[in-house]
mmCIF file of C-alpha atoms and ligand atoms in Angstrom:
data_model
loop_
_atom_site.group_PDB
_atom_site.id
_atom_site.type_symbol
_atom_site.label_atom_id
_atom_site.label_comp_id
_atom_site.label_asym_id
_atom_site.label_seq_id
_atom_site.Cartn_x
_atom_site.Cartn_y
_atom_site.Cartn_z
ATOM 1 C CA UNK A 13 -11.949 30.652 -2.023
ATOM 2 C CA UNK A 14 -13.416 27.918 -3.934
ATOM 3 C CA UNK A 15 -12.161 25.258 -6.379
ATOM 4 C CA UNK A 16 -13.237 22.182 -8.233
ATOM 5 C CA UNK A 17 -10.279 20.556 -9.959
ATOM 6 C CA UNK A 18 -9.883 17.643 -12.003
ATOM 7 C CA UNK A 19 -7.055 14.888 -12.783
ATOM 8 C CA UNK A 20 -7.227 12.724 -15.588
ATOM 9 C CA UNK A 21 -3.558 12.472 -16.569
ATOM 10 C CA UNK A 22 -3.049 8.507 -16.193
ATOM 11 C CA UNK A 23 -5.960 5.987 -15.025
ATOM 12 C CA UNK A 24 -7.078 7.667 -12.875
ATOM 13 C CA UNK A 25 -10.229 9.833 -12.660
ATOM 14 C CA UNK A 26 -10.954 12.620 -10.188
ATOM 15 C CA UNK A 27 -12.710 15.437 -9.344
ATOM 16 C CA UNK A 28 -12.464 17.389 -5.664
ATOM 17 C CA UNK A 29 -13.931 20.437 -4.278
ATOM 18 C CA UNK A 30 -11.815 22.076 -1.551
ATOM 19 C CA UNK A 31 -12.274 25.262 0.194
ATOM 20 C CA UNK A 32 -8.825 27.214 1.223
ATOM 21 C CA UNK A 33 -8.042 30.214 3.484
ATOM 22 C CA UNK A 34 -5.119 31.968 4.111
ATOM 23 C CA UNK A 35 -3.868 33.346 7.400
ATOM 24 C CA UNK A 36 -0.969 35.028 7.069
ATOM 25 C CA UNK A 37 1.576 32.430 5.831
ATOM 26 C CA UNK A 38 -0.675 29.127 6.956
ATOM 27 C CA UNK A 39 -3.156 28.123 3.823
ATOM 28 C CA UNK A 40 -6.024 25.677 5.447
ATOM 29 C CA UNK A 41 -7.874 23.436 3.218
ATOM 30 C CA UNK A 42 -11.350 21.545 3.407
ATOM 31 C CA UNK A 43 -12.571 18.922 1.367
ATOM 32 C CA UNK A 44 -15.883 19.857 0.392
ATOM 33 C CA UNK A 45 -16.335 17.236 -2.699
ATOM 34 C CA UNK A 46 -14.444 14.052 -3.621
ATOM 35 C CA UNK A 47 -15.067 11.731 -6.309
ATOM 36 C CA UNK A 48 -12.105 9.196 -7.334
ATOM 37 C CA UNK A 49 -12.368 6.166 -9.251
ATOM 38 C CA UNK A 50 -9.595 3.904 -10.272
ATOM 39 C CA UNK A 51 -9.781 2.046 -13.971
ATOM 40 C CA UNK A 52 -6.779 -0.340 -12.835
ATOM 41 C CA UNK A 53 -8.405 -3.242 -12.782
ATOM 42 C CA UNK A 54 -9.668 -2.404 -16.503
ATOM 43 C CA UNK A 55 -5.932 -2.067 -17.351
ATOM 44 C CA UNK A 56 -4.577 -5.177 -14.962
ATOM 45 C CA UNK A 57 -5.517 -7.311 -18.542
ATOM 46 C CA UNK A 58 -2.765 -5.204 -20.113
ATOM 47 C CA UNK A 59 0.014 -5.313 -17.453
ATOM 48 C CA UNK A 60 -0.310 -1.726 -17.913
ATOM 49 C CA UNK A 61 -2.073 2.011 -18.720
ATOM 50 C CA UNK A 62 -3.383 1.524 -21.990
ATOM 51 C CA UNK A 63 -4.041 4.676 -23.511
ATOM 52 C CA UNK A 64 -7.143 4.962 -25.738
ATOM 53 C CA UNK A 65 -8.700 2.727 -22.803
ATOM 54 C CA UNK A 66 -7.645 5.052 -20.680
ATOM 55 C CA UNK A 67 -9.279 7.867 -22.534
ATOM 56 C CA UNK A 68 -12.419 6.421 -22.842
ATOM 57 C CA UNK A 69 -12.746 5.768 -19.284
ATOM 58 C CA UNK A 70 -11.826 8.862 -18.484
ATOM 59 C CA UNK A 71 -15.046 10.709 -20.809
ATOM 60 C CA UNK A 72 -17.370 8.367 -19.834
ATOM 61 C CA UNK A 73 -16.787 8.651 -15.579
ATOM 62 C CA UNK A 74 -16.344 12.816 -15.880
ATOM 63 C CA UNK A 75 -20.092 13.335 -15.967
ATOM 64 C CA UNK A 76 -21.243 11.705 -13.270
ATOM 65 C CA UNK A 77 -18.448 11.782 -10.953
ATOM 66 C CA UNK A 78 -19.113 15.882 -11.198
ATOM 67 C CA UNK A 79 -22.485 14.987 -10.334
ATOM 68 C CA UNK A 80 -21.091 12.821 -7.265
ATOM 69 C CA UNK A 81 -18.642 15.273 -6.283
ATOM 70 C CA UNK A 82 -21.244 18.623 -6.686
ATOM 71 C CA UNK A 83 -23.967 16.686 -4.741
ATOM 72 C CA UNK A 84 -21.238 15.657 -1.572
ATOM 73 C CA UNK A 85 -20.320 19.350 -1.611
ATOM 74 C CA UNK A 86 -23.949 20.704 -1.685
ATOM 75 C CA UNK A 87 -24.925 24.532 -2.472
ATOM 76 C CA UNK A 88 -21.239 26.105 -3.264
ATOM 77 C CA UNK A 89 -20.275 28.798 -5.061
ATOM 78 C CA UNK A 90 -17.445 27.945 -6.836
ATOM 79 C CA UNK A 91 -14.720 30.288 -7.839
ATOM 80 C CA UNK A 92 -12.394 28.435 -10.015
ATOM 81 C CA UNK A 93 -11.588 25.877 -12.147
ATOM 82 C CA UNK A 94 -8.244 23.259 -11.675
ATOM 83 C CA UNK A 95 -7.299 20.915 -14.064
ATOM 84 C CA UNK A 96 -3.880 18.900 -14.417
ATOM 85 C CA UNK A 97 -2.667 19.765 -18.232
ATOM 86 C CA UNK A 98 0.672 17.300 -17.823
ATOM 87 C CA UNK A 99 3.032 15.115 -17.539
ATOM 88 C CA UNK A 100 0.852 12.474 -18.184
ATOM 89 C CA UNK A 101 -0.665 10.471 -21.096
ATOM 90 C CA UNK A 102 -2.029 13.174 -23.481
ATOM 91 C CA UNK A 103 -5.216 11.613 -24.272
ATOM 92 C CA UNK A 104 -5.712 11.434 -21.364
ATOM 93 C CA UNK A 105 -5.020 14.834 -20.040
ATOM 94 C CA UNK A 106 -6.872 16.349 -23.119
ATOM 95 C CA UNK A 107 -10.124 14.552 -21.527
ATOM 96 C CA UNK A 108 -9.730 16.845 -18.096
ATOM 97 C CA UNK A 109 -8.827 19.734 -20.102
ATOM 98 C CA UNK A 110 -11.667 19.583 -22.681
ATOM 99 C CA UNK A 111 -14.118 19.139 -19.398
ATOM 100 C CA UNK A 112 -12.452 21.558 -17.315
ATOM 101 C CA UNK A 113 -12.264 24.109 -20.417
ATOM 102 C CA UNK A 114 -16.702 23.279 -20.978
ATOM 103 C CA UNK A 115 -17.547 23.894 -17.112
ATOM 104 C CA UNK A 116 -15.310 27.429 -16.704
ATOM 105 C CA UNK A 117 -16.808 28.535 -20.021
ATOM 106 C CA UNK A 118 -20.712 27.640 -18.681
ATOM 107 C CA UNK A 119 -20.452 28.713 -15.678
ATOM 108 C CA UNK A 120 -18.223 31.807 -16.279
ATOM 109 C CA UNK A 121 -14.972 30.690 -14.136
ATOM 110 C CA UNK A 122 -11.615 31.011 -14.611
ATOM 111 C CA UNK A 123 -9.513 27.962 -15.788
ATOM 112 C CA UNK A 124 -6.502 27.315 -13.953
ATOM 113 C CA UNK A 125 -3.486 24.584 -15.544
ATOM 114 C CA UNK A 126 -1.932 22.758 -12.954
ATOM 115 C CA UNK A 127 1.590 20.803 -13.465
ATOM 116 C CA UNK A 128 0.961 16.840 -11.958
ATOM 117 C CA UNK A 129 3.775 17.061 -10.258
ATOM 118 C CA UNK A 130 3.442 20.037 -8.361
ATOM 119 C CA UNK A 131 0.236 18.830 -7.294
ATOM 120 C CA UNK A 132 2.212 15.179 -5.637
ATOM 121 C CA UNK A 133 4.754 17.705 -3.831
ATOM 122 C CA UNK A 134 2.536 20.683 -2.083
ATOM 123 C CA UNK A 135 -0.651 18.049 -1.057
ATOM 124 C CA UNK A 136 2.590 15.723 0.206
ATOM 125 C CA UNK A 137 3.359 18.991 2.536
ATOM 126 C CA UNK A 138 -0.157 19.336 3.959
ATOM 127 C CA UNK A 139 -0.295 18.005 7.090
ATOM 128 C CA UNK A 140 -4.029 17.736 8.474
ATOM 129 C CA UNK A 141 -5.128 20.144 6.043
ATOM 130 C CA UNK A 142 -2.581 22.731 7.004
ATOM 131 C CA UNK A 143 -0.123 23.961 4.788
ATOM 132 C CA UNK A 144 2.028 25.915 7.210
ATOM 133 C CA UNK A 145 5.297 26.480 9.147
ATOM 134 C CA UNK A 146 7.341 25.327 5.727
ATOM 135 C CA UNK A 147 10.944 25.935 5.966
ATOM 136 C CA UNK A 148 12.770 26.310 2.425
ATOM 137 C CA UNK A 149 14.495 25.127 0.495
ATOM 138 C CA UNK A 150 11.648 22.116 -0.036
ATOM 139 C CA UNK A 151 13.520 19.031 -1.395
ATOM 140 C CA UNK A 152 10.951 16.434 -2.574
ATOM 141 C CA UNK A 153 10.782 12.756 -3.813
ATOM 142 C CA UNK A 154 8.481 12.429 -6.533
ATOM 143 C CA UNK A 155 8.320 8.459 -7.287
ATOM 144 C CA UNK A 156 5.259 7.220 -9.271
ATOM 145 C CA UNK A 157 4.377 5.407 -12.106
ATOM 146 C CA UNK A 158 5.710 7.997 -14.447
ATOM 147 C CA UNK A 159 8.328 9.792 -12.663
ATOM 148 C CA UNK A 160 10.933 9.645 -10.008
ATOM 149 C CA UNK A 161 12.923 13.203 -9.302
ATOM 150 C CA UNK A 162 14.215 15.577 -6.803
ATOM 151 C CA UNK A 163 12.402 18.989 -7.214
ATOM 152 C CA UNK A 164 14.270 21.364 -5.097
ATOM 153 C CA UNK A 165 11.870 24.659 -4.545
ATOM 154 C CA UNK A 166 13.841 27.177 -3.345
ATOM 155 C CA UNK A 167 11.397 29.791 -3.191
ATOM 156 C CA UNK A 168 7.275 28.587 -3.815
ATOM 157 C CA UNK A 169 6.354 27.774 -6.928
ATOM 158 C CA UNK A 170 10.023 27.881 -8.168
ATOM 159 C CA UNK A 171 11.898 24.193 -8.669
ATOM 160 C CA UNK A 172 14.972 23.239 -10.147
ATOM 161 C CA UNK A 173 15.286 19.571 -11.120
ATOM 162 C CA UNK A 174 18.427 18.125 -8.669
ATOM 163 C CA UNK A 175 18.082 14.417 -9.988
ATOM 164 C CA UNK A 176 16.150 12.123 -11.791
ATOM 165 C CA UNK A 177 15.829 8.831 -12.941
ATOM 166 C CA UNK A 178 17.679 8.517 -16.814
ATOM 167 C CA UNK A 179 15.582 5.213 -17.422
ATOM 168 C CA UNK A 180 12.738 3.783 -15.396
ATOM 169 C CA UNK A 181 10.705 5.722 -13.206
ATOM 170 C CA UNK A 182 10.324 3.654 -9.529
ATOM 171 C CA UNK A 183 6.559 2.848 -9.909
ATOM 172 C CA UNK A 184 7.466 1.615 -12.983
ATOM 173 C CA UNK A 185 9.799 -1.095 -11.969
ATOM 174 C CA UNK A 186 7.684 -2.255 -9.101
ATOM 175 C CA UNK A 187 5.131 -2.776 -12.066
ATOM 176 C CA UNK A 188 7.411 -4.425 -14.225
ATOM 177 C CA UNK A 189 8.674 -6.674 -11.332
ATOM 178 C CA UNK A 190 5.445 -7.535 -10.017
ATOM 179 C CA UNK A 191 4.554 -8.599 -13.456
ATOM 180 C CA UNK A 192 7.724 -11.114 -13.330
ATOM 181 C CA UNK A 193 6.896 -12.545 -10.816
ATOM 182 C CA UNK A 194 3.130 -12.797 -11.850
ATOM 183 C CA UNK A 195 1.751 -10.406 -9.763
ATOM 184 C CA UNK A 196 -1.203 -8.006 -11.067
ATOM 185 C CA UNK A 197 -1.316 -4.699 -12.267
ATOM 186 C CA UNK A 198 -0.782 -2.228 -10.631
ATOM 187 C CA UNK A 199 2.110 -4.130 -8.609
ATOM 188 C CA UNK A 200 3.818 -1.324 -6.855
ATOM 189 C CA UNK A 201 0.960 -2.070 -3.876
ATOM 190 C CA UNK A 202 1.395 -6.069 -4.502
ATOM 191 C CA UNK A 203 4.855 -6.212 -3.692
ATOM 192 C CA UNK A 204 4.639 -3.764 -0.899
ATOM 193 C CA UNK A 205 2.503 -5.731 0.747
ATOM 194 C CA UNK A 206 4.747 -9.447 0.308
ATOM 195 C CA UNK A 207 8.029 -7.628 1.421
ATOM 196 C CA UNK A 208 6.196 -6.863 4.445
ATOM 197 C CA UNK A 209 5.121 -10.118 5.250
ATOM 198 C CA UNK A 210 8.087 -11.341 4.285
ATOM 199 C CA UNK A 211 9.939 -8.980 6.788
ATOM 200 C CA UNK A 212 6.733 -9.664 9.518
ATOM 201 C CA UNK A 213 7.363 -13.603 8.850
ATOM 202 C CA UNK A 214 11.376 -13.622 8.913
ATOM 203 C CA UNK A 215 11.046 -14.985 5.042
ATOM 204 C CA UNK A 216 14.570 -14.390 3.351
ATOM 205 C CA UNK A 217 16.336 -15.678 0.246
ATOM 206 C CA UNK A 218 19.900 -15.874 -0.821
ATOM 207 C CA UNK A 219 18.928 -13.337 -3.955
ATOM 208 C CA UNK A 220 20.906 -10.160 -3.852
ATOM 209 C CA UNK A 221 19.859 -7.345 -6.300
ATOM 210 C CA UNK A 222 22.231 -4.755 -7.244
ATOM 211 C CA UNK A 223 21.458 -1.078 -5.499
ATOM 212 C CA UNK A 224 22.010 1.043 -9.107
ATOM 213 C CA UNK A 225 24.398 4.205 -9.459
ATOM 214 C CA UNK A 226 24.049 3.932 -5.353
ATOM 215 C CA UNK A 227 27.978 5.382 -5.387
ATOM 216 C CA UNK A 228 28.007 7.678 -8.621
ATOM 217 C CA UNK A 229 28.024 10.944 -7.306
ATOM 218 C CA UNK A 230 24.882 12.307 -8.672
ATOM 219 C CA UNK A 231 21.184 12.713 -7.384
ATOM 220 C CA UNK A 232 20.611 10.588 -10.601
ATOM 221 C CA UNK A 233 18.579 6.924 -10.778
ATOM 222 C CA UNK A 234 18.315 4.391 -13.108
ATOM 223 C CA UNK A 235 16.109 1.422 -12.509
ATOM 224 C CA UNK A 236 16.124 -0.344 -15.550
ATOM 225 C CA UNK A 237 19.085 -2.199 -14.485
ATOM 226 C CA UNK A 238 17.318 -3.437 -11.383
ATOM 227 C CA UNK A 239 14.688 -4.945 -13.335
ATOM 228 C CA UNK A 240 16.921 -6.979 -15.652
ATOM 229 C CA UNK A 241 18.932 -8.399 -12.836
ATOM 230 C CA UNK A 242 15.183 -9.497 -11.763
ATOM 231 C CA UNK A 243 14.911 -11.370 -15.051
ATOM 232 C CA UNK A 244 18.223 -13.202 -14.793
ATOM 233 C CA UNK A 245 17.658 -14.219 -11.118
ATOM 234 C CA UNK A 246 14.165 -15.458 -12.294
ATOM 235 C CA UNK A 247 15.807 -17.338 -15.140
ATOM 236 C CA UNK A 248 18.659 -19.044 -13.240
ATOM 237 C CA UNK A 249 16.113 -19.740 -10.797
ATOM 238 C CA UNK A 250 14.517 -21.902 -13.267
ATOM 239 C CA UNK A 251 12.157 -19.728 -14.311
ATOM 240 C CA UNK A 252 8.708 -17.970 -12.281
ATOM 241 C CA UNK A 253 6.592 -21.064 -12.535
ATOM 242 C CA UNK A 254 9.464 -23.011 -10.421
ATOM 243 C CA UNK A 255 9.242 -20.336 -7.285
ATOM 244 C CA UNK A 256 7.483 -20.924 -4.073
ATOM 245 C CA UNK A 257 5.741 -18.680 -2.626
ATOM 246 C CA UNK A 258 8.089 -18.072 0.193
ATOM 247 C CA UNK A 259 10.474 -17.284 -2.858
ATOM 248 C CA UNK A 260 8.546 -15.043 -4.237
ATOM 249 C CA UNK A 261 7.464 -13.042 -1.406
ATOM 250 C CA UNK A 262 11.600 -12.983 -0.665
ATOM 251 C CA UNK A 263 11.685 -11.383 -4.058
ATOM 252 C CA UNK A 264 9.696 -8.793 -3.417
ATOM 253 C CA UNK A 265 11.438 -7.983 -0.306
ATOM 254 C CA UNK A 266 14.710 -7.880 -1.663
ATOM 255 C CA UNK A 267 13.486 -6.368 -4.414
ATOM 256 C CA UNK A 268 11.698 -3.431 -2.132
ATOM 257 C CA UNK A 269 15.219 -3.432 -0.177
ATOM 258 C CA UNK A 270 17.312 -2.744 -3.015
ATOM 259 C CA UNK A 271 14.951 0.156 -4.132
ATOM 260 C CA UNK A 272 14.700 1.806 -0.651
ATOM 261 C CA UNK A 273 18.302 1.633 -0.276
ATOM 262 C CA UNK A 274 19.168 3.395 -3.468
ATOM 263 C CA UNK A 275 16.478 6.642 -2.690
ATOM 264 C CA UNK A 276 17.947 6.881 0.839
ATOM 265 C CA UNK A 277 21.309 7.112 -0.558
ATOM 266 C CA UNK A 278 20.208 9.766 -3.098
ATOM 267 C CA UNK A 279 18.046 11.592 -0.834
ATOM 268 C CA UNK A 280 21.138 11.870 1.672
ATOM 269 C CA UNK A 281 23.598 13.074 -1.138
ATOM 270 C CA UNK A 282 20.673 15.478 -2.465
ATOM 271 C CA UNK A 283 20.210 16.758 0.940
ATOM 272 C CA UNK A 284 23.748 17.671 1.355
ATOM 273 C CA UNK A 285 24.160 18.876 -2.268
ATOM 274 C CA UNK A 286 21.285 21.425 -1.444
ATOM 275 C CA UNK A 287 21.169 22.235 2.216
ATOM 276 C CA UNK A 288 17.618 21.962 2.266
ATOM 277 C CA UNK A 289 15.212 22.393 5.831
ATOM 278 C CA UNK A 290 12.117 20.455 4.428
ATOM 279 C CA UNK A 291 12.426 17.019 3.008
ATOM 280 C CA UNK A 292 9.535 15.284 1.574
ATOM 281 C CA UNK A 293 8.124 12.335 -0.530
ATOM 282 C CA UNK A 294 5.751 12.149 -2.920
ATOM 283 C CA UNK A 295 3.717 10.245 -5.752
ATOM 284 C CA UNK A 296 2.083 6.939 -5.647
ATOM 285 C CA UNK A 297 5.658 4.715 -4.620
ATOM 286 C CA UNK A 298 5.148 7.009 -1.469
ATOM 287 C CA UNK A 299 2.829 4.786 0.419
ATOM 288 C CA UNK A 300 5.215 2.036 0.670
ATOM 289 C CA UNK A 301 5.699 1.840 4.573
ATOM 290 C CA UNK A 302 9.060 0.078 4.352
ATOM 291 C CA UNK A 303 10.226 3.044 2.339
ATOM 292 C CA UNK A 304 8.531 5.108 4.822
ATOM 293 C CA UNK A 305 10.137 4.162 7.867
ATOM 294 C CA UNK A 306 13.621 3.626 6.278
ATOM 295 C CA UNK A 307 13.463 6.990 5.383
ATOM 296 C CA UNK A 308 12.250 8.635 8.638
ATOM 297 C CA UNK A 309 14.833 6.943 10.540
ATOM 298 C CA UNK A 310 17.484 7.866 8.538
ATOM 299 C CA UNK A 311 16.355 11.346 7.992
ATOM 300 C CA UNK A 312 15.830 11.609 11.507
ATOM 301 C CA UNK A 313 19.228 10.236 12.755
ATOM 302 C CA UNK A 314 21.616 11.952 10.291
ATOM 303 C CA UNK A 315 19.469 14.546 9.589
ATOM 304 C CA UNK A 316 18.246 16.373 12.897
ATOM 305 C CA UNK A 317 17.278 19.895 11.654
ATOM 306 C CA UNK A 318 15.541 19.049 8.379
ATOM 307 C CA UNK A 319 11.747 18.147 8.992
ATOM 308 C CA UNK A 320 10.398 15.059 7.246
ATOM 309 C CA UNK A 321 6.990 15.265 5.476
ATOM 310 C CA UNK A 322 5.194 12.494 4.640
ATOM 311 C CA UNK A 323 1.631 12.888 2.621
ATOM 312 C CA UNK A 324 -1.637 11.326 3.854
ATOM 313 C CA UNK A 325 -1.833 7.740 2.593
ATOM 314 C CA UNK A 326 -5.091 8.396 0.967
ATOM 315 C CA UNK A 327 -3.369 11.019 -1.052
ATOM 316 C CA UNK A 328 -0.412 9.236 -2.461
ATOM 317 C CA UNK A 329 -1.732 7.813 -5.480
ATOM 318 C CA UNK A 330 -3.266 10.454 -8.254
ATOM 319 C CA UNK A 331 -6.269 12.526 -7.424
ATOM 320 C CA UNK A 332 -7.949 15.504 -7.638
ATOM 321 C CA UNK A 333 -7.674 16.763 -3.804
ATOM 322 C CA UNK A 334 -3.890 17.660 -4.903
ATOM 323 C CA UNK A 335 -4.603 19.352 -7.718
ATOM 324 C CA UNK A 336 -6.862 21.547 -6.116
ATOM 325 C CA UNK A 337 -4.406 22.254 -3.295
ATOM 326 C CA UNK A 338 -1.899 23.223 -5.173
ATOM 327 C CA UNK A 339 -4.169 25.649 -7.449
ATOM 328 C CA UNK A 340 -5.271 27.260 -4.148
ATOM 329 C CA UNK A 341 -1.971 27.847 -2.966
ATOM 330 C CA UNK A 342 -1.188 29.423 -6.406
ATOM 331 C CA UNK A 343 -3.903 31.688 -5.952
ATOM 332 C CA UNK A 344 -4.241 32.727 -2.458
ATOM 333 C CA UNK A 345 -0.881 33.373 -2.671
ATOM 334 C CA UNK A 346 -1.252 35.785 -5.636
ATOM 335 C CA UNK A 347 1.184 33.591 -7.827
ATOM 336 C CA UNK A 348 1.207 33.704 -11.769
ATOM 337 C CA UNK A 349 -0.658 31.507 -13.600
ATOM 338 C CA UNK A 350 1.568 28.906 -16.016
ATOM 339 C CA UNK A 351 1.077 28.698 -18.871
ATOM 340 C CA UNK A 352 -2.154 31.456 -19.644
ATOM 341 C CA UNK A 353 -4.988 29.596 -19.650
ATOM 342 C CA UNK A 354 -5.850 30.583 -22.902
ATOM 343 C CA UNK A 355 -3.335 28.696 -24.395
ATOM 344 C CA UNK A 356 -3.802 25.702 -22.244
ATOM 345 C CA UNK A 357 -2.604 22.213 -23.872
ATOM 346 C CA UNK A 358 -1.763 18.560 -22.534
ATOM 347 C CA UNK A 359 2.025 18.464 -22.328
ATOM 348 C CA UNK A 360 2.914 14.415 -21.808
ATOM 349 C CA UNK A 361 6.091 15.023 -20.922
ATOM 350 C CA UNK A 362 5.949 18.420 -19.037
ATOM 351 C CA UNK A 363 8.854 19.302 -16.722
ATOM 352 C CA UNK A 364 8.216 20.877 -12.918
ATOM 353 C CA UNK A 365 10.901 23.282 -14.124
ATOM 354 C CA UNK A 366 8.495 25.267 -16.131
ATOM 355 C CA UNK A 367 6.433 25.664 -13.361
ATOM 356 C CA UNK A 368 7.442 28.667 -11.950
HETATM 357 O O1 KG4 B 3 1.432 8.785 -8.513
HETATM 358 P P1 KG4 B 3 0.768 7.573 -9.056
HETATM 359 O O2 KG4 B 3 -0.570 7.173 -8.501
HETATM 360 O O3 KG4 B 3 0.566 7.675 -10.614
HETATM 361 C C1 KG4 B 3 1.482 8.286 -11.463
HETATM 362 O O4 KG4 B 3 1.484 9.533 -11.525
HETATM 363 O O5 KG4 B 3 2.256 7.510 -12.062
HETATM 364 O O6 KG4 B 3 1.790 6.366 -8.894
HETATM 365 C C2 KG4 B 3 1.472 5.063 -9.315
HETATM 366 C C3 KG4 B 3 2.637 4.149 -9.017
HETATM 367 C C4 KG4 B 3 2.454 2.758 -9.607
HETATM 368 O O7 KG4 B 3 3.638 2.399 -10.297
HETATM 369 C C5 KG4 B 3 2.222 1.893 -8.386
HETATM 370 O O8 KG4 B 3 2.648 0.549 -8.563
HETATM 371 C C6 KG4 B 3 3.037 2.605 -7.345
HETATM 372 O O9 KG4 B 3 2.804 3.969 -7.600
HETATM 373 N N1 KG4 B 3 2.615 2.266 -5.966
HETATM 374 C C7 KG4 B 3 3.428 1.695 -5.038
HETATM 375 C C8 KG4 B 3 2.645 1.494 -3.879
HETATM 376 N N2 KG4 B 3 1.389 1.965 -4.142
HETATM 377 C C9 KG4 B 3 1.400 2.429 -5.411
HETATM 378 N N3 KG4 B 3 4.719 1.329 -5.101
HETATM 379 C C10 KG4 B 3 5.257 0.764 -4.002
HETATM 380 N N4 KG4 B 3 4.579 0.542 -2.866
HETATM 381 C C11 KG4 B 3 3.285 0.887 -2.751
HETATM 382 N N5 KG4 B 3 2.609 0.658 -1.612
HETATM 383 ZN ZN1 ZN B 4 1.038 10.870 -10.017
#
């Protein structure tokens, strides 16, 4: 079975063609067709996504990146359409949907919604473009720009919500630090990359940052609080213009620290809460390797019979290769369709717990 999907739910635009097969219970994917482009450095000017920018973008790159990606996968013949119909910025995700909704019509395809979300936690399972040997329950991280939850799917395709951020989503305060401490947009990446230099380089500062809600006993977040203790430290310190660059770079490590420990203390209490055999992380905060390795070694030394997935680096951030895996697993494995595609709309703010 083939599938060309399409993401356009935040800044970034994609379109992928993947084959799948299913043996048995093991789904194998290929990439047949991959066009991705990235319009952050048209939003670094606003420290942020900027909607109707966004939009725009997103109409004018569509065209040609279908020409990109149909040329890369050569003589196909396609049998569905994927697109991503939420969460996300709705102006954004109307752009996909009105695309998506034009190619199934002329070429006589069915049009298949996908939730986001779902498409960050079954890609994150793949492991070299297998999707097999997956024991449930399936806890997964999803921490990006927009979101950061535990989806616990019990059964495929069927997730209840076991925590979730009540302010900031992770990505988000990475963003909002790294603008603080005059990084650029998108800063998740930016500080990333100091903490580990600053770890690599022995680089520390006397800065502690509080570890939120780490000992309320919930698989809840909140990282707004984070970021305002960021401010304050930034304004005792004198303000950002008086920092070194050894004192930033600390920053970001304790910063990255702080964050790290509060989802390994969540994702051991979640764990517990819900017995699950799989663990896994998703979304675009997943391709921090501190968080990475913290996490496997925990996992792995308190955690001995649950397996710990981590996605393909390439695949962390948005695109349309997830998308299209997870509509493939939907429909090789004979699952319904949510919502009918007739009635397909952009939902901004669309929960994984509809997804069933
Ligand atoms: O999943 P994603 O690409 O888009 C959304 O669905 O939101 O996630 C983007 C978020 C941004 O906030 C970005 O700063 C963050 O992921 N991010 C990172 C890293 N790479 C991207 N955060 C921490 N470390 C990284 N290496
Ligand atoms: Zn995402």
């Amino acid at each position: 079975m083939k599938i060309l999907a399409i993401e356009t739910s935040c800044d970034e635009t994609g379109i992928a063609i993947l084959e799948g097969t299913k043996d048995g219970e093991s789904f194998s994917f290929t990439v047949l067709g991959n066009a991705l482009l990235s319009q952050a450095a048209l939003h670094a000017e606003y420290g942020g996504v900027f909607p109707a920018l966004a939009k725009r973008e997103h109409i004018k790159n569509l065209p040609p990146m279908l020409e990109q990606a149909l040329k890369q996968a050569g003589e196909q013949t396609l049998d569905a359409i994927a697109v991503t119909y939420g969460p996300g910025l709705e102006p954004a995700l109307w752009t996909g949907i009105t695309f998506a909704q034009k190619l199934a019509a002329e070429w006589g395809l069915p049009l298949l919604p996908i939730n986001h979300m779902e498409g960050h936690l079954i890609s994150s399972l793949v492991q070299n473009g297998k999707l097999e040997h997956v024991a449930l329950p399936v806890l997964g991280l999803l921490i990006s720009g927009g979101h950061t939850e535990f989806a616990l799917m019990k059964d495929w395709f069927d997730y209840t919500l076991v925590g979730q951020t009540k302010d900031d989503a992770v990505g988000e305060a990475f963003d909002k630090v790294a603008r603080m401490l005059g990084l650029s947009y998108p800063g998740g990446p930016e500080i990333s990359k100091l903490a580990e230099y600053a770890r690599q380089n022995n680089i520390t500062s006397d800065i502690k940052l509080p570890r939120p809600m780490l000992h309320e006993p919930t698989c809840d977040f909140s990282f707004s609080g984070l970021k305002t203790a960021v401010l304050y430290a930034l304004r005792d310190l004198g303000g950002m213009h008086t920092l070194s660059s050894d004192h930033i770079t600390a920053f970001a490590r304790e910063f990255e620290d702080a964050v790290s420990d509060v989802l390994i203390a969540k994702t051991r209490r979640a764990l517990e809460q819900t017995d699950s055999k799989t663990f896994v992380i998703g979304g675009g905060v997943a391709a921090s390797k501190h968080l990475r390795r913290t996490l496997g070694a925990r996992i792995e030394a308190e955690f001995p019979n649950v397996e710990f997935r981590l996605p393909a680096l390439d695949i962390t951030g948005d695109n349309a290769v997830m998308i299209a895996m997870a509509a493939l697993a939907r429909m090789l494995s004979g699952a319904e369709i949510i919502p009918p595609p007739e009635t397909i709309a952009a939902k901004g703010s669309l929960s994984l717990q509809t997804a069933k």
